[in-house]
Amino acid sequence: MSKIQKPKGTLDILPSDISLWQYIENAVRETAKINGFSEIRMPTFEYTELFCRGVGDTTDVVGKEMYTFTDKDGSSLSLRPEGTAGVARSVIENGLYAGAMPLKLFYLSNFFRREKPQAGRSREFWQFGTELYGSSSPEADAQVILLADSLFKKLGLTKVTLRINSIGCPDCRPNYRKALIEYFSGYESQLCDTCKERLLKNPLRVLDCKSPICSGIAKDAPKTLEHLCEGCESHFEKLKKLLDACGVEYVVDPSIVRGLDYYTGTVFEFTVDSIGAQSTVCGGGRYDGLLSSIGGPELPAVGFGMGITRLIQALKDENLVPEFNNGCDVYIAPLGENAGLPAFILAQKLKQMGISAETDICGRSLKAQMKYADKAGASYVLVVGDDEIQQNQAELRNMNNGERTQVELTAEAIAEKVK
Ligand code: ATP
Ligand code: MG
């Protein structure tokens, strides 16, 4: 029989990796809390229509990469490919838009896209995402950008580059669209088939095409920043001032347009060159039209999505993964037949007192137990044999420095020493 393997592009996160994941998750949660963002958890799947309308069906994410299936009642469902649309639906459905503003939400969830698996790109992946609703000010943009920046700094990363751009609003977009169509029409025969189709439907998407020919042509395309209306221009200038004032460096990068349709105005990415071709760790921007486009009230919003596996790669590349100690506090090694039960009870009592304790459940020799205790990273080892039980005393070995001390053979006395 053939072996069953995990589906292509998925990840097993093993116990040996989990401390690093939890370390990052803790940093994420602390940063979110300091910034006043509350956690939200959405369904893993939604009606497909939400993503078609919210994210846009001319995007790669929805048009090509979604895991879509028909439910038994005939409705079309999709595994969430991103978080913003689901949060927006939830904000509408639960009336969160009627509460205190700004509404600041974050999620730490898994998402699904049928992409070509490669370094930094999997079919199930994890994102830390933020969504700030109810403010259209550049200060709101700055706050979410500064939040991401502070997380990178908290983790010690130094090689992260912030890139910002503005892609204009419904007022200035039509002009820009016209300029783009004019420009790309000159190269129409060279564009990929998808972009030929996109050219009239959504020319901005051509700027985001990953095909080398299209992206080569896109390099010299008209820049959004040259087509901004007065409002968008002053918004962008203010954002730059705020970042300057907070001492956060950035590059204005007109090539950033983001892969999803809902963006308006500010867009940004944080990139790390060392992690290779998939260098964007975090991408975000403003999406003032999203809520109303899926049936909610007009409510401005800004946020980002940050890829956890890319963040992990960046930490590894900068040698910033801390040493984790996952060993138990104390290993109790029974010696001889009579010691098994007292050792078992002792370990159980210690666990109830909040001390991580282990004892032998495999019937091993003392030598084999010592080997196991060492492998398991026990901080202390206590050998319990007939003599120890009789004298109600045992020798506690500190596995880090070899120190030995006598302790009374009670959970309280041991707990006192190993805490
Ligand atoms: P890319 O241009 O790399 O495909 P994207 O524009 O599709 O990114 P977003 O939808 O904005 O990405 O998602 C935000 C972040 O989530 C990305 O910057 C990246 O760090 C991470 N991410 C996106 N897709 C994947 C994936 N398939 N595997 C791992 N991480 C991903
Ligand atoms: Mg993508």
Coordinates of C-alpha atoms and ligand atoms in Angstrom, one line a residue:
M1 CA 0.0 0.0 0.0
S2 CA 1.3 3.4 -0.8
K3 CA 2.1 5.8 2.0
I4 CA -0.3 8.7 2.6
Q5 CA 1.5 12.1 2.5
K6 CA 0.2 15.5 3.3
P7 CA -1.3 17.4 0.5
K8 CA 1.1 19.4 -1.7
G9 CA 1.9 22.8 -0.4
T10 CA 0.8 22.1 3.2
L11 CA 2.9 22.3 6.3
D12 CA 3.4 20.1 9.4
I13 CA 4.4 22.3 12.2
L14 CA 6.2 19.8 14.4
P15 CA 6.9 20.0 18.2
S16 CA 10.5 21.0 17.4
D17 CA 9.2 24.1 15.6
I18 CA 6.4 25.0 17.9
S19 CA 8.3 27.1 20.4
L20 CA 9.3 29.5 17.6
W21 CA 5.7 29.8 16.4
Q22 CA 4.5 30.4 19.9
Y23 CA 7.2 33.0 20.4
I24 CA 6.1 34.8 17.3
E25 CA 2.4 34.5 18.2
N26 CA 3.1 35.9 21.7
A27 CA 5.0 38.8 20.2
V28 CA 2.0 39.4 17.8
R29 CA -0.5 39.3 20.6
E30 CA 1.5 41.7 22.8
T31 CA 2.0 44.1 20.0
A32 CA -1.7 44.0 19.0
K33 CA -2.7 44.6 22.6
I34 CA -0.4 47.6 23.2
N35 CA -1.9 49.1 20.0
G36 CA -5.5 48.4 21.2
F37 CA -6.4 45.8 18.6
S38 CA -8.8 43.0 19.6
E39 CA -8.7 39.5 18.2
I40 CA -11.4 38.3 15.9
R41 CA -11.8 34.7 14.6
M42 CA -13.7 34.1 11.4
P43 CA -15.1 31.0 9.7
T44 CA -12.5 28.9 7.7
F45 CA -14.9 29.0 4.8
E46 CA -17.4 31.5 3.5
Y47 CA -19.8 31.8 0.6
T48 CA -17.7 32.2 -2.6
E49 CA -19.6 35.3 -3.5
L50 CA -18.0 37.2 -0.6
F51 CA -14.6 36.8 -2.0
C52 CA -15.7 37.5 -5.6
R53 CA -17.3 40.7 -4.5
G54 CA -14.9 41.7 -1.7
V55 CA -11.6 40.7 -3.1
G56 CA -12.5 40.8 -6.8
D57 CA -12.7 38.1 -9.4
T58 CA -10.1 39.5 -11.7
T59 CA -7.5 39.0 -9.0
D60 CA -5.2 35.9 -9.0
V61 CA -6.3 35.1 -5.5
V62 CA -9.9 34.7 -6.4
G63 CA -9.8 34.0 -10.1
K64 CA -7.1 31.3 -10.0
E65 CA -6.1 30.3 -6.5
M66 CA -9.3 29.7 -4.5
Y67 CA -10.3 26.3 -3.1
T68 CA -13.9 26.3 -4.1
F69 CA -16.5 23.5 -3.7
T70 CA -20.2 23.0 -4.0
D71 CA -22.0 22.2 -0.8
K72 CA -24.7 19.5 -0.7
D73 CA -27.4 22.2 -0.9
G74 CA -25.8 23.5 -4.1
S75 CA -24.3 26.6 -2.6
S76 CA -20.7 27.5 -3.5
L77 CA -18.3 27.7 -0.6
S78 CA -14.6 28.7 -0.6
L79 CA -11.8 28.2 1.9
R80 CA -10.7 31.7 3.0
P81 CA -7.8 32.9 0.8
E82 CA -7.4 36.1 2.9
G83 CA -8.8 37.7 6.0
T84 CA -10.0 41.2 5.1
A85 CA -13.2 40.2 3.3
G86 CA -14.3 37.8 6.1
V87 CA -13.7 40.5 8.7
A88 CA -15.6 43.0 6.7
R89 CA -18.6 40.6 6.4
S90 CA -18.4 40.0 10.1
V91 CA -18.3 43.7 10.9
I92 CA -21.5 44.1 8.8
E93 CA -23.3 41.0 10.0
N94 CA -22.6 41.6 13.7
G95 CA -23.3 45.4 13.5
L96 CA -19.8 46.2 14.8
Y97 CA -19.8 49.3 12.5
A98 CA -22.3 50.8 14.9
G99 CA -20.0 50.6 17.9
A100 CA -17.2 52.9 19.1
M101 CA -14.8 54.0 16.4
P102 CA -12.1 53.4 15.5
L103 CA -12.7 49.7 15.5
K104 CA -9.4 47.9 15.7
L105 CA -9.3 44.2 15.0
F106 CA -6.6 41.6 14.4
Y107 CA -6.5 37.9 13.4
L108 CA -3.9 35.2 13.4
S109 CA -5.3 32.6 11.1
N110 CA -4.5 30.1 8.4
F111 CA -5.5 30.8 4.7
F112 CA -5.6 28.8 1.6
R113 CA -4.5 29.5 -2.0
R114 CA -3.8 27.0 -4.7
E115 CA -0.4 28.4 -5.7
K116 CA 2.7 26.8 -6.9
P117 CA 4.4 25.7 -3.7
Q118 CA 8.0 27.1 -3.3
A119 CA 10.1 28.7 -0.7
G120 CA 7.9 31.3 1.1
R121 CA 4.8 30.2 -0.7
S122 CA 2.5 27.4 0.4
R123 CA -1.1 26.4 -0.2
E124 CA -2.0 26.7 3.4
F125 CA -0.3 29.6 5.2
W126 CA -0.6 31.8 8.2
Q127 CA -1.1 35.5 8.5
F128 CA -1.2 38.0 11.2
G129 CA -3.7 40.6 10.0
T130 CA -4.9 43.9 11.3
E131 CA -8.0 45.9 10.2
L132 CA -8.6 49.4 11.5
Y133 CA -12.1 50.7 10.7
G134 CA -13.7 54.2 11.0
S135 CA -10.9 56.6 10.2
S136 CA -9.9 57.9 6.8
S137 CA -7.0 59.9 8.2
P138 CA -3.3 59.4 7.3
E139 CA -2.8 58.9 11.1
A140 CA -4.8 55.7 10.8
D141 CA -2.5 54.5 8.0
A142 CA 0.5 55.5 10.0
Q143 CA -0.7 53.6 13.0
V144 CA -1.1 50.3 11.3
I145 CA 2.3 50.7 9.5
L146 CA 3.9 51.6 12.8
L147 CA 2.3 48.6 14.4
A148 CA 3.9 46.2 11.9
D149 CA 7.2 48.1 12.2
S150 CA 7.2 47.8 16.0
L151 CA 6.6 44.0 15.7
F152 CA 9.6 43.7 13.5
K153 CA 11.7 45.8 15.9
K154 CA 10.4 43.8 18.9
L155 CA 11.6 40.6 17.2
G156 CA 15.0 42.3 16.5
L157 CA 14.8 42.4 12.7
T158 CA 17.0 45.0 11.1
K159 CA 16.8 44.2 7.4
V160 CA 13.2 45.0 6.7
T161 CA 12.4 47.7 4.2
L162 CA 9.1 49.6 4.2
R163 CA 7.8 50.5 0.8
I164 CA 4.9 52.9 0.4
N165 CA 2.7 54.1 -2.5
S166 CA -0.7 55.5 -3.2
I167 CA -2.9 54.1 -5.9
G168 CA -5.5 56.8 -5.8
C169 CA -9.2 57.0 -5.0
P170 CA -12.4 56.7 -7.1
D171 CA -11.8 60.4 -8.1
C172 CA -8.4 60.0 -9.6
R173 CA -8.4 56.3 -10.5
P174 CA -10.4 56.8 -13.8
N175 CA -7.7 59.1 -15.2
Y176 CA -5.0 56.7 -14.2
R177 CA -6.9 53.8 -15.6
K178 CA -7.1 55.6 -19.0
A179 CA -3.4 56.3 -19.0
L180 CA -2.7 52.6 -18.2
I181 CA -5.0 51.3 -20.9
E182 CA -3.3 53.6 -23.4
Y183 CA 0.1 52.5 -22.4
F184 CA -0.5 48.7 -22.2
S185 CA -2.5 48.7 -25.5
G186 CA 0.8 49.5 -27.2
Y187 CA 2.1 46.1 -26.0
E188 CA -1.1 44.1 -26.1
S189 CA 0.1 41.3 -28.3
Q190 CA 3.0 40.7 -25.9
L191 CA 0.9 40.5 -22.7
C192 CA 0.0 37.1 -21.2
D193 CA -3.5 35.9 -21.9
T194 CA -4.8 36.8 -18.5
C195 CA -3.5 40.3 -18.8
K196 CA -5.0 40.7 -22.3
E197 CA -8.3 40.0 -20.6
R198 CA -7.5 42.3 -17.6
L199 CA -6.5 45.2 -19.9
L200 CA -10.0 46.5 -20.2
K201 CA -11.6 45.0 -17.2
N202 CA -9.0 46.0 -14.6
P203 CA -5.7 47.4 -16.1
L204 CA -4.2 47.9 -12.6
R205 CA -4.0 44.1 -12.3
V206 CA -1.5 44.0 -15.2
L207 CA 0.9 46.0 -12.9
D208 CA 0.8 43.1 -10.5
C209 CA 1.2 40.3 -13.0
K210 CA 4.0 37.8 -12.0
S211 CA 4.9 36.9 -15.6
P212 CA 8.3 38.3 -16.5
I213 CA 7.2 39.7 -19.8
C214 CA 4.2 41.5 -18.3
S215 CA 6.2 42.8 -15.4
G216 CA 9.0 44.0 -17.8
I217 CA 6.4 46.0 -19.7
A218 CA 4.9 47.2 -16.5
K219 CA 8.2 48.8 -15.3
D220 CA 7.8 51.8 -17.6
A221 CA 4.0 52.1 -17.2
P222 CA 2.6 55.4 -16.0
K223 CA 2.9 55.8 -12.2
T224 CA 0.0 56.2 -9.9
L225 CA 1.7 59.0 -8.0
E226 CA 1.7 61.2 -11.1
H227 CA -2.1 60.9 -11.4
L228 CA -3.3 61.5 -7.9
C229 CA -6.0 64.0 -7.1
E230 CA -5.3 66.8 -4.6
G231 CA -6.9 64.9 -1.7
C232 CA -4.9 61.7 -2.3
E233 CA -1.7 63.7 -2.8
S234 CA -2.0 65.6 0.5
H235 CA -3.0 62.4 2.3
F236 CA 0.1 60.7 1.1
E237 CA 2.3 63.7 2.0
K238 CA 0.9 63.7 5.5
L239 CA 1.6 60.0 5.9
K240 CA 5.2 60.5 4.9
K241 CA 5.5 63.3 7.4
L242 CA 4.1 61.1 10.2
L243 CA 6.5 58.3 9.4
D244 CA 9.4 60.8 9.3
A245 CA 8.3 62.2 12.6
C246 CA 8.4 58.8 14.2
G247 CA 11.8 58.0 12.7
V248 CA 10.6 55.2 10.5
E249 CA 12.5 54.9 7.3
Y250 CA 10.7 54.1 4.0
V251 CA 11.1 54.0 0.3
V252 CA 8.4 55.4 -2.0
D253 CA 7.9 52.6 -4.5
P254 CA 5.5 53.3 -7.3
S255 CA 5.6 49.6 -8.4
I256 CA 3.5 48.6 -5.4
V257 CA -0.1 48.2 -6.3
R258 CA -1.1 45.1 -4.2
G259 CA -2.8 42.0 -5.6
L260 CA -6.3 42.6 -4.3
D261 CA -9.0 44.8 -5.8
Y262 CA -10.2 46.5 -2.7
Y263 CA -7.3 48.8 -2.1
T264 CA -7.7 52.6 -2.5
G265 CA -5.1 55.3 -1.7
T266 CA -2.3 54.2 0.6
V267 CA -0.6 50.8 -0.2
F268 CA 2.5 49.5 1.5
E269 CA 4.7 46.4 1.8
F270 CA 7.5 45.4 4.1
T271 CA 10.2 43.4 2.3
V272 CA 13.2 41.4 3.4
D273 CA 15.7 40.8 0.6
S274 CA 17.5 37.9 2.3
I275 CA 14.4 35.6 2.2
G276 CA 14.6 35.3 -1.6
A277 CA 12.1 35.8 -4.3
Q278 CA 9.0 35.8 -2.0
S279 CA 10.5 38.8 -0.2
T280 CA 7.2 40.5 1.0
V281 CA 6.6 39.7 4.6
C282 CA 3.8 42.1 5.0
G283 CA 1.4 43.8 2.6
G284 CA -1.4 46.2 3.2
G285 CA -3.2 49.4 2.5
R286 CA -6.4 51.4 2.7
Y287 CA -9.7 49.9 1.4
D288 CA -12.4 52.6 2.0
G289 CA -14.8 51.1 -0.5
L290 CA -14.8 47.5 0.7
L291 CA -17.5 47.5 3.3
S292 CA -20.1 49.2 1.1
S293 CA -19.1 47.0 -1.8
I294 CA -20.3 43.9 0.1
G295 CA -23.5 45.5 1.3
G296 CA -22.4 47.4 4.4
P297 CA -22.3 51.1 5.2
E298 CA -19.6 53.4 4.0
L299 CA -16.7 53.0 6.5
P300 CA -13.1 53.8 5.7
A301 CA -10.6 51.1 6.7
V302 CA -6.9 50.3 6.6
G303 CA -4.9 47.2 7.4
F304 CA -2.3 44.6 6.5
G305 CA -1.6 40.9 6.3
M306 CA 1.8 39.5 7.4
G307 CA 3.0 36.1 6.4
I308 CA 4.2 34.1 9.4
T309 CA 6.4 31.6 7.5
R310 CA 8.2 34.5 5.7
L311 CA 8.6 36.2 9.1
I312 CA 10.2 33.0 10.5
Q313 CA 12.6 32.8 7.5
A314 CA 13.6 36.4 8.1
L315 CA 14.3 35.7 11.8
K316 CA 16.4 32.6 10.9
D317 CA 18.3 34.6 8.3
E318 CA 19.2 37.3 10.9
N319 CA 20.0 34.6 13.5
L320 CA 17.3 35.9 15.8
V321 CA 15.7 32.6 16.8
P322 CA 16.1 32.4 20.6
E323 CA 17.1 29.3 22.5
F324 CA 13.9 27.6 23.9
N325 CA 13.9 25.4 26.9
N326 CA 11.1 22.9 26.7
G327 CA 12.5 20.3 29.1
C328 CA 10.6 19.2 32.2
D329 CA 11.5 20.7 35.6
V330 CA 12.2 17.4 37.2
Y331 CA 12.6 13.7 36.1
I332 CA 11.9 11.2 38.8
A333 CA 13.8 7.9 38.1
P334 CA 12.5 4.9 40.1
L335 CA 15.2 2.3 40.9
G336 CA 13.9 -1.2 41.6
E337 CA 10.5 -2.7 41.7
N338 CA 9.2 -1.0 44.9
A339 CA 10.0 2.6 43.7
G340 CA 7.7 2.7 40.7
L341 CA 4.5 3.6 42.6
P342 CA 6.0 6.2 45.0
A343 CA 7.8 7.9 42.0
F344 CA 4.5 7.9 40.0
I345 CA 2.6 9.5 42.9
L346 CA 5.3 12.0 43.5
A347 CA 5.4 13.1 39.8
Q348 CA 1.6 13.4 39.8
K349 CA 1.6 15.6 43.0
L350 CA 4.3 17.8 41.5
K351 CA 2.3 18.3 38.3
Q352 CA -0.7 19.3 40.4
M353 CA 1.5 21.9 42.1
G354 CA 2.5 23.3 38.7
I355 CA 5.9 21.7 38.4
S356 CA 6.4 19.8 35.1
A357 CA 7.5 16.4 36.3
E358 CA 8.1 13.1 34.4
T359 CA 8.8 9.6 35.5
D360 CA 9.4 6.3 33.8
I361 CA 6.4 4.7 32.0
C362 CA 8.5 2.5 29.7
G363 CA 10.1 0.1 32.3
R364 CA 13.6 1.3 31.5
S365 CA 16.8 0.7 33.3
L366 CA 18.3 3.5 35.4
K367 CA 21.0 4.1 32.7
A368 CA 18.3 4.3 30.0
Q369 CA 16.2 6.6 32.1
M370 CA 19.2 9.0 32.7
K371 CA 19.7 9.1 29.0
Y372 CA 16.1 9.9 28.4
A373 CA 16.1 12.6 31.1
D374 CA 19.1 14.2 29.4
K375 CA 17.4 14.0 26.0
A376 CA 14.2 15.4 27.4
G377 CA 16.1 18.3 28.8
A378 CA 15.1 17.8 32.4
S379 CA 16.5 20.5 34.7
Y380 CA 16.7 18.2 37.7
V381 CA 16.8 14.4 38.2
L382 CA 15.8 12.6 41.3
V383 CA 16.7 8.9 41.7
V384 CA 14.3 7.1 44.0
G385 CA 15.2 3.6 45.2
D386 CA 14.5 1.4 48.3
D387 CA 17.1 3.3 50.4
E388 CA 15.7 6.7 49.5
I389 CA 12.1 5.6 50.3
Q390 CA 13.2 4.2 53.7
Q391 CA 15.1 7.3 54.6
N392 CA 12.6 9.6 53.1
Q393 CA 15.5 11.5 51.5
A394 CA 16.9 11.6 48.0
E395 CA 19.6 13.3 46.0
L396 CA 18.5 16.0 43.6
R397 CA 20.8 16.4 40.7
N398 CA 21.0 19.7 38.9
M399 CA 21.5 18.7 35.3
N400 CA 22.8 22.1 34.2
N401 CA 25.7 22.4 36.7
G402 CA 26.0 18.9 38.2
E403 CA 25.3 20.1 41.7
R404 CA 23.7 17.6 44.1
T405 CA 21.6 18.4 47.1
Q406 CA 19.7 16.2 49.5
V407 CA 15.9 16.7 49.7
E408 CA 13.2 15.3 51.7
L409 CA 11.1 12.9 49.6
T410 CA 7.9 15.0 49.6
A411 CA 6.4 16.9 46.7
E412 CA 6.5 20.1 48.7
A413 CA 10.3 19.9 49.5
I414 CA 11.1 19.0 45.9
A415 CA 8.9 21.7 44.4
E416 CA 10.7 24.2 46.7
K417 CA 14.0 23.2 45.2
V418 CA 13.2 23.0 41.5
K419 CA 11.0 26.0 41.2
Ligands
ATP1 P1 2.7 37.7 -3.0 O1 2.9 38.8 -3.9 O2 3.9 37.2 -2.4 O3 1.9 36.6 -3.7 P2 0.2 38.7 -2.0 O4 0.1 40.0 -2.5 O5 -0.5 37.6 -2.7 O6 1.8 38.2 -1.9 P3 -1.3 39.2 0.4 O7 -2.5 38.6 -0.1 O8 -1.2 40.6 0.5 O9 0.0 38.6 -0.4 O10 -0.9 38.5 1.8 C1 -0.1 39.2 2.7 C2 1.1 38.4 3.1 O11 0.8 37.0 3.3 C3 2.2 38.3 2.0 O12 3.0 39.5 2.0 C4 3.0 37.1 2.4 O13 3.9 37.4 3.5 C5 1.9 36.2 3.0 N1 1.5 35.2 1.9 C6 0.6 35.4 0.9 N2 0.5 34.3 0.2 C7 1.3 33.4 0.8 C8 1.5 32.0 0.5 N3 1.0 31.3 -0.5 N4 2.4 31.3 1.3 C9 3.0 31.9 2.4 N5 2.7 33.2 2.7 C10 1.9 33.9 1.9
MG2 MG 0.0 36.1 -4.0

